[in-house]
């Protein structure tokens, strides 16, 4: 599942960047050689960082 549609970055790839030490959404995208375009994914990625991974995001909990 894509988190960043502009760059084709998936949830798994976001988690890889978090595990590698990315501290912010821009660093997550940069880890995969990308940079923000529209910026719509940045809050979701920031939520994933705050929760320790995309599997624990508040947005997913809210959707369940
Ligand atoms: S969806 Fe990530 S920059 Fe547009």
Coordinates of N, CA, C and O and ligand atoms in Angstrom, one line a residue:
X1 N 0.9 -1.2 0.0 CA 0.0 0.0 0.0 C 0.9 1.2 0.0 O 1.8 1.4 0.8
X2 N 0.6 2.2 -0.9 CA 1.4 3.4 -1.0 C 1.0 4.4 0.1 O -0.2 4.6 0.4
X3 N 2.0 5.0 0.7 CA 1.8 6.1 1.6 C 2.0 7.4 0.8 O 1.2 8.3 0.9
X4 N 3.0 7.4 0.0 CA 3.3 8.6 -0.8 C 3.1 8.2 -2.3 O 3.8 7.5 -2.9
X5 N 1.9 8.7 -2.8 CA 1.6 8.4 -4.1 C 2.5 9.1 -5.1 O 2.7 8.6 -6.2
X6 N 2.9 10.3 -4.8 CA 3.8 11.1 -5.7 C 5.1 10.3 -6.0 O 5.6 10.4 -7.1
X7 N 5.6 9.7 -5.0 CA 6.9 9.0 -5.1 C 6.8 7.5 -5.1 O 7.8 6.8 -5.3
X8 N 5.6 6.9 -5.0 CA 5.5 5.5 -4.9 C 6.2 4.8 -3.7 O 6.7 3.7 -3.9
X9 N 6.1 5.5 -2.6 CA 6.8 5.0 -1.4 C 5.7 4.2 -0.6 O 4.6 4.8 -0.3
X10 N 6.0 3.0 -0.2 CA 5.0 2.1 0.4 C 5.2 2.2 2.0 O 6.2 2.7 2.5
X11 N 4.2 1.6 2.7 CA 4.2 1.6 4.1 C 5.5 0.8 4.6 O 6.2 1.2 5.5
X12 N 5.8 -0.3 3.9 CA 7.0 -1.1 4.3 C 8.3 -0.2 4.1 O 9.2 -0.2 5.0
X13 N 8.3 0.6 3.1 CA 9.5 1.4 2.8 C 9.6 2.5 3.8 O 10.7 2.9 4.2
X14 N 8.4 3.1 4.3 CA 8.5 4.1 5.3 C 9.0 3.5 6.6 O 9.9 4.0 7.3
X15 N 8.6 2.2 6.9 CA 9.1 1.6 8.1 C 10.6 1.3 8.0 O 11.3 1.4 9.0
X16 N 11.0 0.9 6.9 CA 12.5 0.7 6.7 C 13.3 1.9 7.0 O 14.3 1.9 7.7
X17 N 12.7 3.1 6.6 CA 13.4 4.4 6.8 C 13.4 4.7 8.3 O 14.4 5.2 8.8
X18 N 12.3 4.4 8.9 CA 12.1 4.7 10.4 C 13.2 3.9 11.1 O 13.9 4.4 12.0
X19 N 13.2 2.6 10.8 CA 14.2 1.7 11.5 C 15.6 2.1 11.2 O 16.5 2.0 12.1
X20 N 15.9 2.7 10.1 CA 17.2 3.2 9.7 C 17.5 4.5 10.4 O 18.7 5.0 10.3
X21 N 16.5 5.1 11.1 CA 16.8 6.3 11.8 C 16.2 7.6 11.3 O 16.6 8.7 11.8
X22 N 15.4 7.6 10.3 CA 14.8 8.8 9.8 C 14.0 9.5 10.9 O 13.2 8.9 11.6
X23 N 14.3 10.8 11.0 CA 13.7 11.6 12.1 C 12.5 12.4 11.7 O 11.8 13.0 12.6
X24 N 12.2 12.5 10.4 CA 11.1 13.3 10.0 C 10.6 12.8 8.6 O 11.3 12.0 8.0
X25 N 9.4 13.2 8.1 CA 8.9 12.8 6.9 C 9.8 13.0 5.7 O 10.0 12.1 4.8
X26 N 10.5 14.2 5.7 CA 11.4 14.5 4.6 C 12.6 13.5 4.6 O 13.0 13.1 3.5
X27 N 13.0 13.1 5.8 CA 14.1 12.1 5.9 C 13.7 10.8 5.4 O 14.5 10.0 4.8
X28 N 12.4 10.4 5.7 CA 11.9 9.1 5.2 C 11.9 9.1 3.7 O 12.4 8.1 3.1
X29 N 11.5 10.1 3.1 CA 11.5 10.2 1.6 C 12.9 10.2 1.1 O 13.2 9.5 0.1
X30 N 13.7 11.0 1.7 CA 15.1 11.1 1.3 C 15.8 9.8 1.4 O 16.7 9.5 0.5
X31 N 15.5 9.0 2.4 CA 16.1 7.6 2.5 C 15.9 6.8 1.2 O 16.7 5.9 0.9
X32 N 14.8 7.1 0.5 CA 14.5 6.3 -0.7 C 14.8 7.2 -1.9 O 14.3 6.8 -3.0
X33 N 15.6 8.2 -1.8 CA 16.0 9.0 -2.9 C 14.9 9.9 -3.4 O 14.9 10.3 -4.6
X34 N 13.9 10.2 -2.6 CA 12.8 11.1 -3.0 C 12.7 12.3 -2.2 O 13.4 12.5 -1.2
X35 N 11.8 13.2 -2.6 CA 11.6 14.4 -1.9 C 10.1 14.8 -2.0 O 9.4 14.3 -3.0
X36 N 9.5 15.5 -1.1 CA 8.1 15.8 -1.1 C 7.7 16.6 -2.4 O 8.5 17.4 -2.9
X37 N 6.5 16.2 -2.9 CA 6.0 16.9 -4.0 C 4.7 17.7 -3.5 O 4.8 18.9 -3.3
X38 N 3.6 17.0 -3.4 CA 2.4 17.7 -3.0 C 2.3 17.9 -1.4 O 1.7 18.8 -0.9
X39 N 3.0 17.0 -0.7 CA 3.1 17.1 0.8 C 1.9 16.4 1.5 O 1.9 16.4 2.7
X40 N 1.0 15.8 0.8 CA -0.2 15.2 1.4 C 0.2 14.1 2.3 O -0.5 13.8 3.3
X41 N 1.3 13.4 2.0 CA 1.7 12.2 2.8 C 2.4 12.6 4.1 O 2.6 11.7 5.0
X42 N 2.9 13.8 4.2 CA 3.8 14.1 5.3 C 3.2 13.9 6.7 O 3.8 13.4 7.6
X43 N 1.9 14.4 6.9 CA 1.3 14.1 8.2 C 1.2 12.6 8.5 O 1.4 12.3 9.7
X44 N 0.9 11.8 7.6 CA 0.7 10.4 7.8 C 2.1 9.8 8.2 O 2.2 8.9 9.0
X45 N 3.1 10.2 7.4 CA 4.5 9.7 7.7 C 4.9 10.1 9.1 O 5.5 9.4 9.9
X46 N 4.7 11.4 9.4 CA 5.0 11.9 10.8 C 4.3 11.2 11.9 O 4.9 10.8 12.9
X47 N 3.1 10.8 11.6 CA 2.3 10.0 12.6 C 3.0 8.6 12.7 O 3.1 8.1 13.8
X48 N 3.4 8.0 11.6 CA 4.1 6.8 11.7 C 5.4 6.8 12.5 O 5.7 5.9 13.3
X49 N 6.1 7.9 12.3 CA 7.4 8.1 13.1 C 7.1 8.2 14.6 O 7.7 7.6 15.4
X50 N 6.0 9.0 14.9 CA 5.7 9.2 16.3 C 5.2 7.9 17.0 O 5.4 7.7 18.2
X51 N 4.6 7.0 16.2 CA 4.1 5.8 16.7 C 5.0 4.6 16.6 O 4.7 3.5 17.0
X52 N 6.2 4.8 16.0 CA 7.2 3.8 15.9 C 7.0 2.9 14.8 O 7.6 1.8 14.7
X53 N 6.2 3.2 13.8 CA 6.0 2.4 12.6 C 4.6 2.6 12.0 O 3.7 2.9 12.7
X54 N 4.5 2.4 10.7 CA 3.2 2.6 10.1 C 2.1 1.7 10.5 O 1.0 2.0 10.4
X55 N 2.5 0.5 11.1 CA 1.5 -0.4 11.6 C 0.8 0.1 12.8 O -0.2 -0.6 13.3
X56 N 1.3 1.1 13.4 CA 0.8 1.6 14.7 C 0.2 3.0 14.6 O 0.0 3.6 15.6
X57 N 0.0 3.5 13.4 CA -0.5 4.8 13.3 C -1.9 5.0 13.8 O -2.7 4.2 13.8
X58 N -2.1 6.2 14.3 CA -3.4 6.6 14.8 C -4.5 6.5 13.7 O -5.6 6.2 13.9
X59 N -4.1 6.9 12.5 CA -5.0 6.9 11.4 C -5.6 5.5 11.1 O -6.7 5.3 10.8
X60 N -4.7 4.4 11.3 CA -5.2 3.1 11.1 C -6.1 2.7 12.2 O -7.1 2.0 12.1
X61 N -5.7 3.1 13.5 CA -6.5 2.7 14.6 C -7.9 3.4 14.5 O -8.9 2.7 14.7
X62 N -7.9 4.6 14.0 CA -9.2 5.3 13.8 C -10.1 4.6 12.7 O -11.3 4.6 12.8
X63 N -9.4 4.0 11.7 CA -10.1 3.4 10.6 C -10.7 2.0 11.0 O -11.6 1.5 10.4
X64 N -10.1 1.4 12.1 CA -10.6 0.1 12.5 C -11.9 0.1 13.3 O -12.3 1.0 13.9
Ligands
LIG1 S1 1.9 12.0 -1.7 FE1 3.8 12.2 -0.9 S2 4.6 14.1 -1.7 FE2 2.6 13.8 -2.6

